Coordinates of C-alpha atoms in Angstrom, one line a residue:
X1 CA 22.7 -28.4 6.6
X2 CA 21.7 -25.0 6.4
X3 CA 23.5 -23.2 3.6
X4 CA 23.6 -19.5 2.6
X5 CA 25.1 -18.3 -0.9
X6 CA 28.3 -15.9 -0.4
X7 CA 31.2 -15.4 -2.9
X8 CA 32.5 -13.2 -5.3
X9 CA 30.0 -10.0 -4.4
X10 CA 30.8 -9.7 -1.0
X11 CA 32.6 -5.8 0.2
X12 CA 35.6 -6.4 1.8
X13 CA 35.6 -4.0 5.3
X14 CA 39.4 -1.9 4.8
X15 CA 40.1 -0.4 7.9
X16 CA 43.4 1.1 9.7
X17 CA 45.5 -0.1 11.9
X18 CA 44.5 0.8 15.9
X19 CA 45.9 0.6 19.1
X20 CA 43.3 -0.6 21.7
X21 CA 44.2 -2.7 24.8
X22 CA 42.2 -5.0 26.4
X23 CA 40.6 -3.5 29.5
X24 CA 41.4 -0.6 28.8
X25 CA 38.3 2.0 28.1
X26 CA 39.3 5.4 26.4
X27 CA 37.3 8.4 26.4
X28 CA 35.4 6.2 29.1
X29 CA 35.7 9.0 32.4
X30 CA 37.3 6.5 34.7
X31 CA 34.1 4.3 34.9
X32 CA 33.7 0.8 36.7
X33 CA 35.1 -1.9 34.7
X34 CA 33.3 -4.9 35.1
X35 CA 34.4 -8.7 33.6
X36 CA 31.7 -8.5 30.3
X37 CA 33.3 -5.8 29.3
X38 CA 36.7 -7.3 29.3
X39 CA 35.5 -8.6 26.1
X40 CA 35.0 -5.2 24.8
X41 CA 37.2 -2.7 22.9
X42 CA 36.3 1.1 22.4
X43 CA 38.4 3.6 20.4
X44 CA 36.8 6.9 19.0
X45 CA 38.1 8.2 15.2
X46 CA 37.7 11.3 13.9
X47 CA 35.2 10.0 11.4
X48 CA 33.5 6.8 13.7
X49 CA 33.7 5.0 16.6
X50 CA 35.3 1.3 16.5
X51 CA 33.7 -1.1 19.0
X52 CA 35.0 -4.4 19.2
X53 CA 32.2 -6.9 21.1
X54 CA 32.7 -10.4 22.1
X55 CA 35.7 -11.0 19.6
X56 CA 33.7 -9.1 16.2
X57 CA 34.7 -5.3 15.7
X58 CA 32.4 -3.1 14.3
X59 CA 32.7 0.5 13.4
X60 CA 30.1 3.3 13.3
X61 CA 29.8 6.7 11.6
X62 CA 28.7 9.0 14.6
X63 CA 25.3 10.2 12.8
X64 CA 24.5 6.8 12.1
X65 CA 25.0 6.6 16.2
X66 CA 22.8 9.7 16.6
X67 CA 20.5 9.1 14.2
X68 CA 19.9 5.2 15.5
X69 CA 19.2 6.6 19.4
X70 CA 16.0 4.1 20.9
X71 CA 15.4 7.4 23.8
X72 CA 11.6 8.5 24.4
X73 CA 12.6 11.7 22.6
X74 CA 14.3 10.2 19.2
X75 CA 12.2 6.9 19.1
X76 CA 8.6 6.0 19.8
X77 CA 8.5 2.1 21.4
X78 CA 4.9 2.2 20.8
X79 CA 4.7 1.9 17.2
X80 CA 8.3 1.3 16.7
X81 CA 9.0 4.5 14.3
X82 CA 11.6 7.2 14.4
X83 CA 10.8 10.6 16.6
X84 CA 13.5 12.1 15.8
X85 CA 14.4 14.5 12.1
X86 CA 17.4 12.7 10.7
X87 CA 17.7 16.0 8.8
X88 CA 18.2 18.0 11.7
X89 CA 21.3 16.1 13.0
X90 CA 24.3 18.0 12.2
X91 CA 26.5 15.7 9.9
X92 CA 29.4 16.1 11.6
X93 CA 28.4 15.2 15.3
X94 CA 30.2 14.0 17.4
X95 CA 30.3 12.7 21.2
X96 CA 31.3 14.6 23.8
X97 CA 31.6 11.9 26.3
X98 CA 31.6 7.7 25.7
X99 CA 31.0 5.2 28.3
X100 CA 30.5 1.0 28.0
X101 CA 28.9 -0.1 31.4
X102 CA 26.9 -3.4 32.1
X103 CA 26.7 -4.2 28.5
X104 CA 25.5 -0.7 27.4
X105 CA 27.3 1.7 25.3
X106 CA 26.5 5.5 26.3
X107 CA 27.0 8.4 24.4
X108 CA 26.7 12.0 25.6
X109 CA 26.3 14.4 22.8
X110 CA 27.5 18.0 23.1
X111 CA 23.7 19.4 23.7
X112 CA 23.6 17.0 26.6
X113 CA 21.5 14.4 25.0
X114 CA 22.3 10.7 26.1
X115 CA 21.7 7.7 23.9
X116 CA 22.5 4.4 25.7
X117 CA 22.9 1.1 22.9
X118 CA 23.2 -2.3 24.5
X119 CA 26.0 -4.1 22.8
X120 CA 24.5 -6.9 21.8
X121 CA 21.3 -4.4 19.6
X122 CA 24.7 -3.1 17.9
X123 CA 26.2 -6.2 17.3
X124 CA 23.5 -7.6 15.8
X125 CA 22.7 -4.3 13.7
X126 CA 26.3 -3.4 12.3
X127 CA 27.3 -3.8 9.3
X128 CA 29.6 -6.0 10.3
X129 CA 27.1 -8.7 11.4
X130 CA 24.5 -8.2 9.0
X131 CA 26.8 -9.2 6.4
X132 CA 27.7 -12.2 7.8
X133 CA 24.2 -13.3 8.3
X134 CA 21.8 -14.3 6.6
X135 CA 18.2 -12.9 5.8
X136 CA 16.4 -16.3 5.9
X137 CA 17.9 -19.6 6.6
X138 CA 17.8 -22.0 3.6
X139 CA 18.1 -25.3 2.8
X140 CA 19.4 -25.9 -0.8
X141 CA 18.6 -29.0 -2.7
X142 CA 18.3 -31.3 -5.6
X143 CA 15.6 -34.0 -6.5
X144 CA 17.5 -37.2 -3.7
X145 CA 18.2 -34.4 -1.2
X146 CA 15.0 -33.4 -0.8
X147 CA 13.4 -36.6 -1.4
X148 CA 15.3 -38.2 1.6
X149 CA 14.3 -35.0 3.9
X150 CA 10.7 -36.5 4.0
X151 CA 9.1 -33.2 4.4
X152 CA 5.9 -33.4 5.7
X153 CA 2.7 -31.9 4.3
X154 CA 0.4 -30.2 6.2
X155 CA -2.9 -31.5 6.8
X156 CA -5.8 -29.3 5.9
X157 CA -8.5 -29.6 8.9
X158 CA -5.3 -29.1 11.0
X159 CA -3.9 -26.5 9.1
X160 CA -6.6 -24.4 8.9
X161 CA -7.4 -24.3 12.3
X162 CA -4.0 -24.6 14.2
X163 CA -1.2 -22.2 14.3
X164 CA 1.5 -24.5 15.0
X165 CA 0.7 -26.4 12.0
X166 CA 0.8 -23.2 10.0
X167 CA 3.9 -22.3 11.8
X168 CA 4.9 -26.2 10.7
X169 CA 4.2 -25.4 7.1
X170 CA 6.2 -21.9 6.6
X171 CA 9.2 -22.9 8.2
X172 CA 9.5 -25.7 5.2
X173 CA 8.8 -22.9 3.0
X174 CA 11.0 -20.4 3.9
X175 CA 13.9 -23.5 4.1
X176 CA 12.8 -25.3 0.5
X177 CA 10.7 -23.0 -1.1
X178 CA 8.0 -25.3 -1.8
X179 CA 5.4 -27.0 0.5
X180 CA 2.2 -28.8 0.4
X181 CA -1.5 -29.0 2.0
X182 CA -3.2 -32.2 1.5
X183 CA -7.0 -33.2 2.6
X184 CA -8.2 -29.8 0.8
X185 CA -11.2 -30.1 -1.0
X186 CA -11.5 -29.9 -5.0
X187 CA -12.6 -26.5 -5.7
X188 CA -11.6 -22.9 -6.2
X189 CA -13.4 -21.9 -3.1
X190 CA -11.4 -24.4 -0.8
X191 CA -8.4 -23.6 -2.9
X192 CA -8.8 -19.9 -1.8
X193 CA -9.5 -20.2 1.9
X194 CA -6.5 -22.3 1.9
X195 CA -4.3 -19.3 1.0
X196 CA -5.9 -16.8 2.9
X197 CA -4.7 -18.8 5.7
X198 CA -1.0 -18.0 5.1
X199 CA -1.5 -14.5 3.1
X200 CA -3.4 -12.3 0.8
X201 CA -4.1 -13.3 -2.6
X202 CA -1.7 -10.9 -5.3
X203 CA -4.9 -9.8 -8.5
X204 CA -3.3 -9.7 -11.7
X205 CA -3.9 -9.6 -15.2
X206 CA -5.1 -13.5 -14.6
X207 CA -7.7 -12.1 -12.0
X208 CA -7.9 -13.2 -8.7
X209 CA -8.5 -16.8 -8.3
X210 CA -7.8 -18.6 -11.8
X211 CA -8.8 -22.0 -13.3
X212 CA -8.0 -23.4 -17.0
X213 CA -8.4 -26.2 -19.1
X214 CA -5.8 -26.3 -22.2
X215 CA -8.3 -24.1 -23.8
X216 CA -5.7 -21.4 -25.1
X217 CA -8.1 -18.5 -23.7
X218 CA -5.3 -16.8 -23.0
X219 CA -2.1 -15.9 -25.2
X220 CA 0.0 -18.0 -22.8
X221 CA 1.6 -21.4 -23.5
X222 CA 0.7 -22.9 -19.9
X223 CA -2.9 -22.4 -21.5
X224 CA -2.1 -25.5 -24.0
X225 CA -1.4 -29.7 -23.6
X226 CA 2.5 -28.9 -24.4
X227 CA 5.0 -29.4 -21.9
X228 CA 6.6 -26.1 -20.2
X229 CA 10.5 -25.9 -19.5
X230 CA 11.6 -24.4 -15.8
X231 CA 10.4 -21.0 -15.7
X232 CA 9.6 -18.3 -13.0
X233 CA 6.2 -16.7 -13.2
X234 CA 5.4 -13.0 -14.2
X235 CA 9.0 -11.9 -15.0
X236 CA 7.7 -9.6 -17.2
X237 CA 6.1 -8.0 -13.8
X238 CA 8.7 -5.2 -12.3
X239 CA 8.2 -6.9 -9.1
X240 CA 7.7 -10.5 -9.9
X241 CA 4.8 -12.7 -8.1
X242 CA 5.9 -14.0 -4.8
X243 CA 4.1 -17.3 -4.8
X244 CA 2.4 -19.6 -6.8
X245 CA -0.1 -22.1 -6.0
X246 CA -1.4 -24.5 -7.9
X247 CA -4.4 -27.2 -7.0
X248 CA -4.8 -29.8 -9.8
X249 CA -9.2 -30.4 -9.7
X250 CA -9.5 -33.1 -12.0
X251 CA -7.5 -35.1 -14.8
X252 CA -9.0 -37.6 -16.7
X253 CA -5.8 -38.2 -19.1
X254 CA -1.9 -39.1 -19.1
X255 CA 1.5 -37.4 -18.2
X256 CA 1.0 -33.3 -16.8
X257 CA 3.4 -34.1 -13.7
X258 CA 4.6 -30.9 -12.6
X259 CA 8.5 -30.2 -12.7
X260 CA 9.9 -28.5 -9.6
X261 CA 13.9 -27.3 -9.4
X262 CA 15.5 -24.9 -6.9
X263 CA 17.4 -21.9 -8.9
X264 CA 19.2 -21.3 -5.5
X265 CA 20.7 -25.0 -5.8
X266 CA 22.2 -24.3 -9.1
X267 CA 23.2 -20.9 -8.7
X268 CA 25.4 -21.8 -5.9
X269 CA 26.9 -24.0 -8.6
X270 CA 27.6 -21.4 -10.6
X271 CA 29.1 -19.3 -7.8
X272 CA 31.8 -22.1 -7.1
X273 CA 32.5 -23.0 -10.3
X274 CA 32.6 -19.6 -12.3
X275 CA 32.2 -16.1 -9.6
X276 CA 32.5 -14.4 -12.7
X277 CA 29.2 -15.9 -14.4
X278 CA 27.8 -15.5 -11.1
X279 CA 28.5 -11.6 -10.4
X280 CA 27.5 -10.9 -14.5
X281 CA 24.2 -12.9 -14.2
X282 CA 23.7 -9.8 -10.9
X283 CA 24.8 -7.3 -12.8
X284 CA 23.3 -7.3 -16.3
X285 CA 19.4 -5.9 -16.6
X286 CA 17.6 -8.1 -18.9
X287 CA 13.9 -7.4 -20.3
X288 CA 11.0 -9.5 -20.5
X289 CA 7.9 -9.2 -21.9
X290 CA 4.3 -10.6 -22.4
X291 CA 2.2 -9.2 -25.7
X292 CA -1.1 -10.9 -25.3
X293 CA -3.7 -10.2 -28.2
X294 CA -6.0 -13.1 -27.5
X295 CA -9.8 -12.8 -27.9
X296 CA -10.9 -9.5 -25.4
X297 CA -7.6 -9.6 -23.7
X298 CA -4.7 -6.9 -24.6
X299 CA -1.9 -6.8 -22.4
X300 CA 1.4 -5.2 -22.7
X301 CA 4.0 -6.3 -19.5
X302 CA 7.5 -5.4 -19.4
X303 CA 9.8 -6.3 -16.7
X304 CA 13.5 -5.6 -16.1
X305 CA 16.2 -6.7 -13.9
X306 CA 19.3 -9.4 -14.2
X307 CA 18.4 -13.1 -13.8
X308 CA 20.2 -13.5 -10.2
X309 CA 19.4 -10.9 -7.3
X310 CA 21.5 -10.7 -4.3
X311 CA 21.7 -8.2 -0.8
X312 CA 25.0 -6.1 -1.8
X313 CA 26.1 -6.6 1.4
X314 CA 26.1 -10.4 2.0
X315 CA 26.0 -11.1 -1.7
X316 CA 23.0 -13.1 -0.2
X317 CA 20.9 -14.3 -3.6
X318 CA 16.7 -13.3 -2.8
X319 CA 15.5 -13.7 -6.5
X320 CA 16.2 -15.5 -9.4
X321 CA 14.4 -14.3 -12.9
X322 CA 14.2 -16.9 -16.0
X323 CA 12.3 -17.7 -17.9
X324 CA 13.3 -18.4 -21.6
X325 CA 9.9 -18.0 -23.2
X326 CA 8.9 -14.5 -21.8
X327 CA 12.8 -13.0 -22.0
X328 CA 12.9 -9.8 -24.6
X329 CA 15.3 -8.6 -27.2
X330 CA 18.6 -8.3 -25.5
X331 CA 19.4 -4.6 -25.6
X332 CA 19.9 -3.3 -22.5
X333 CA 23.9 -4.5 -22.9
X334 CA 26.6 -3.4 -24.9
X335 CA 28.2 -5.6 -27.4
X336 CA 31.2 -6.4 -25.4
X337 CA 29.1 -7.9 -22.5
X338 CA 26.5 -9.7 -24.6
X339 CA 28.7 -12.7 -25.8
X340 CA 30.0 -13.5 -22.0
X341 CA 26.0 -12.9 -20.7
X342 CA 25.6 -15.6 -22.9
X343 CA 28.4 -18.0 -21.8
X344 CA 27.2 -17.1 -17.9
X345 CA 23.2 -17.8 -18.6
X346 CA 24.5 -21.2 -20.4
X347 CA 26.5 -22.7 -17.7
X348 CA 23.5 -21.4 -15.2
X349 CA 20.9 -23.2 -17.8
X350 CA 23.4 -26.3 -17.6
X351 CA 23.1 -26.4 -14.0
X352 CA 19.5 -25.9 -14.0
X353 CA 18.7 -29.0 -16.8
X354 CA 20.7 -31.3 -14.8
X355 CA 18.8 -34.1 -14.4
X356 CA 19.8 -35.0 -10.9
X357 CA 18.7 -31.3 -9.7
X358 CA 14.5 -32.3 -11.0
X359 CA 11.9 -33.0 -8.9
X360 CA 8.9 -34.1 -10.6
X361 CA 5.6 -34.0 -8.4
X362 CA 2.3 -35.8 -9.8
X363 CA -0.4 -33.0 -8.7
X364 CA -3.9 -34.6 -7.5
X365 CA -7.5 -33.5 -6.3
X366 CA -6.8 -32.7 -2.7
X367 CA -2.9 -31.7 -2.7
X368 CA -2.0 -27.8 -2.8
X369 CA 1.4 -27.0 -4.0
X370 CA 3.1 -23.5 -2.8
X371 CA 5.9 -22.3 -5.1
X372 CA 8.6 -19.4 -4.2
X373 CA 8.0 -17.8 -7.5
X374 CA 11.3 -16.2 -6.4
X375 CA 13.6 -19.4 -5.7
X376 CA 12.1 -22.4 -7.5
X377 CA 11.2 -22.9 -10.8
X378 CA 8.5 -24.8 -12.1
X379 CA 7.5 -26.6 -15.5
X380 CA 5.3 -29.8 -16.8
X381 CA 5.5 -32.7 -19.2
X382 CA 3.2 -32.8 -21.9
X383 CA 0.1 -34.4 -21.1
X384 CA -3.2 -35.8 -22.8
X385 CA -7.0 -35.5 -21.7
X386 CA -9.0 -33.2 -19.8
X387 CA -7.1 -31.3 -16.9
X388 CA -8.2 -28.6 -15.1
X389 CA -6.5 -27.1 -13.0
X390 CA -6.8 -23.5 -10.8
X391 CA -4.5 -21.5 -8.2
X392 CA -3.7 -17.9 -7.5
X393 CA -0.5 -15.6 -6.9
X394 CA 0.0 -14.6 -2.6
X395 CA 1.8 -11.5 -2.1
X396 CA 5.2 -12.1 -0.4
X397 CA 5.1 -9.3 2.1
X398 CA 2.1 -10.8 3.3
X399 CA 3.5 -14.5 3.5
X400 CA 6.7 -13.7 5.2
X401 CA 4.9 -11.3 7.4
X402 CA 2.5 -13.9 8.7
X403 CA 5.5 -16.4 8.8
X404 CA 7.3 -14.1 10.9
X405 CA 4.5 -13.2 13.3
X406 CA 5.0 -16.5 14.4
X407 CA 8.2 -16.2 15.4
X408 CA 10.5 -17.5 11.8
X409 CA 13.4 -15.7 10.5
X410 CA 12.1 -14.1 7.5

C-alpha cells in the first residue's frame, strides 16, 4: 500500500457559503451546454473565481488566473517559461467575460486578451488538489515489511546499459528509499560509473569519490571500528546530501553489517500517536555542527533546520535531519519550548530504536547500496579487521531529474 504522511499540519480551505446550480453557467454569455460540463460549477467573487470540476471545487485569485495564461503571448511552449511580466498585471484584474466549453475554461480580460485553461490543467494545479496529493508516492516500512516485498536488485551489465532497468531501480528508490546494484566490480572506478548512471556525483569536504579504512584520517567517528547509531549524513550541511552510496571493497574481519531504518516509517508513528510532537519536531530550528581539526584538515559546518520537514500545504514530510552525534548546543529555542522538544525528539528516537523498524544489510564486494540521505537512516555494528570501504554523495536534483525523465513521479 502506498501511504503518504498527512495530519496535524494540514490548512483547512474556509470558504463561504454559494449558490450555484447544476447546469447552470453564470457570467457564461448563453453558451452551448454540453453533458461534461454538467459536472462543472462556475461562480465569479469579487476577490476569485470558484470552479467546481468533476465533484472537487477549487477557487482562484483572478491574477493567479492571469498570471498562469499558457497563450503564445504570456507563455513560451518551447522552453516552457513564462513570457509574460507578472509585475505588469494589475492586482486587481478581473474578467470581463467567462465561459466553460468542451472542457475549457475561457476568460476574456478587459484589454481583450483571452486565456483558455482546460479543466482538468486546473484541477490538477489548484490548490485544492495539490494538497491532496502527493509529491512522490511512498512505500513506508519496517525490517518484515520490507523483507517480504522481495525487492529486486538491479543487475549491473543490465543496469548500465538498459533504461528500463534503470527505470526498474529508481522507482524502488523513490518508493523505499534504498536500493541496490549487484555484479559491480570492486573498485572506486566501477563504483563511480555506477552512479553516474543515475546522477551527478555531489564534491564535498570528503572530495569526490571517497574510500577509508578505520584509519581516523578524518575527525569523523565513521573513520573508526566502533559501531554508528542511525544517523543522516551532512546535517551540518544547509542543504543536506541527497544520497549516499556505499560499496564495501574488501573485509577481512567480523561484524560491520550496515543498519538501515526508514525515518518516514517512524515519523508517521509519531504523527498518530502525538500531532503535537509531530508539528514541534517541524517547527523548531535545530543546529548542527562538524569541527574537524584532524591532521591538514580544518573544517567548520554548521547546518540549521528542525529534524522533520514537510510541504506546508499537504503537511507532506520530504526530509528528516538526526543525527545525535553532529547535533549543536540547543539555542535556537526558548526555555519554554526546550523541555517539550525534548519529550517530542524522545518519543521520535523511541520509534526509531524499535527493534522491529531495523534492517540490517551485510555489505559485500560487488553489492552497491543507494541511501535517501533524506528518508532513511543508516548506522553499523562494531566490527573487527581490515574493511575498506568507498562511496560518494549524488545530488538529488539530479537523481529525481533522471528518475523523472523516465516517466516516475518525482
Amino acid at each position: 500500500m502506498l501511504k503518504r504522511i498527512t495530519g496535524s499540519l494540514r490548512p483547512v480551505l474556509k470558504r463561504p457559503e454559494v449558490g450555484c446550480v447544476r447546469g447552470q453557467r453564470r457570467h457564461l454569455q448563453g453558451t452551448r451546454h454540453t453533458a461534461a460540463e454538467s459536472t462543472c460549477y462556475l461562480k465569479l467573487h469579487d476577490d476569485c473565481l470558484e470552479l467546481s470540476y468533476r465533484g472537487k471545487p477549487m477557487r482562484f485569485v483572478y491574477v493567479w488566473l492571469r498570471d498562469h495564461c499558457r497563450s503564445a503571448s504570456c507563455y513560451n511552449s518551447k522552453t516552457n517559461q513564462r513570457s509574460l511580466d507578472t509585475a505588469s498585471v494589475d492586482l486587481n484584474i478581473r474578467p470581463a467575460k467567462s465561459r466553460v466549453d468542451d472542457g475549457h475554461l475561457f476568460l476574456t480580460w478587459p484589454d481583450g486578451h483571452v486565456t483558455k485553461y482546460s479543466l482538468s490543467w486546473l484541477a490538477e494545479n489548484s490548490y485544492e488538489g495539490r494538497r491532496q496529493s502527493a509529491i512522490q508516492p511512498r512505500i513506508l516500512w519496517d525490517s518484515d515489511s520490507y523483507t517480504n516485498s522481495n525487492v529486486p536488485s538491479a543487475n549491473w551489465d543490465k543496469f548500465m546499459s538498459c533504461d528500463d532497468e534503470l527505470k526498474k531501480f529508481l522507482q524502488s528508490f523513490l518508493l523505499y528509499g534504498i536500493a541496490f546494484v549487484e555484479g559491480v566490480p570492486a573498485t572506486v572506478d566501477a563504483t563511480e560509473t555506477v552512479t553516474q548512471r543515475v546522477s551527478l556525483i555531489r564534491e564535498t569536504l570528503y572530495g569526490r569519490m571517497w574510500s577509508f579504512t578505520s584509519d581516523f584520517s578524518r575527525g569523523d567517528t565513521a573513520y573508526t571500528k566502533l559501531a554508528l547509531d542511525r544517523h543522516t549524513d551532512t546535517s551540518y550541511f544547509q542543504e543536506p546530501c541527497g544520497i549516499q552510496v556505499f560499496h564495501c571493497l574488501k573485509h577481512e574481519g567480523t561484524g560491520g553489517r550496515t543498519l538501515l531504518v526508514d525515518g518516514f516509517f517512524s515519523a508517521e508513528k509519531v504523527l498518530q500517536q502525538s500531532p503535537e510532537n509531530f508539528e514541534l519536531l517541524t517547527r523548531v530550528p535545530i543546529r548542527h555542527e562538524y569541527v574537524e581539526t584532524t591532521g591538514n584538515h580544518r573544517n567548520h559546518m554548521v547546518g540549521i533546520g528542525p529534524v522533520l520537514n514537510v510541504y506546508p500545504w499537504n503537511n507532506e514530510i520530504y526530509m528528516i535531519r538526526y543525527n545525535n552525534y553532529d547535533r549543536s548546543v540547543i539555542n535556537t529555542v526558548p526555555h519554554d519550548v526546550v523541555q517539550r522538544w525534548y519529550a517530542a525528539h524522545r518519543e521520535l528516537t523511541t520509534e526509531l530504536r524499535r527493534p522491529e523498524n531495523e534492517l540490517w544489510v551485510k555489505l559485500t564486494p560487488g553489492k552497491v547500496l543507494f541511501i535517501d540521505n533524506w528518508r532513511v537512516m543508516h548506522g553499523r555494528e562494531s566490527f573487527t579487521g581490515l574493511r575498506q570501504l568507498c562511496g560518494c554523495y549524488l545530488t538529488r536534483d539530479d537523481v529525481l531529474n533522471t528518475a523523472r525523465s523516465l516517466g516516475l513521479q518525482a
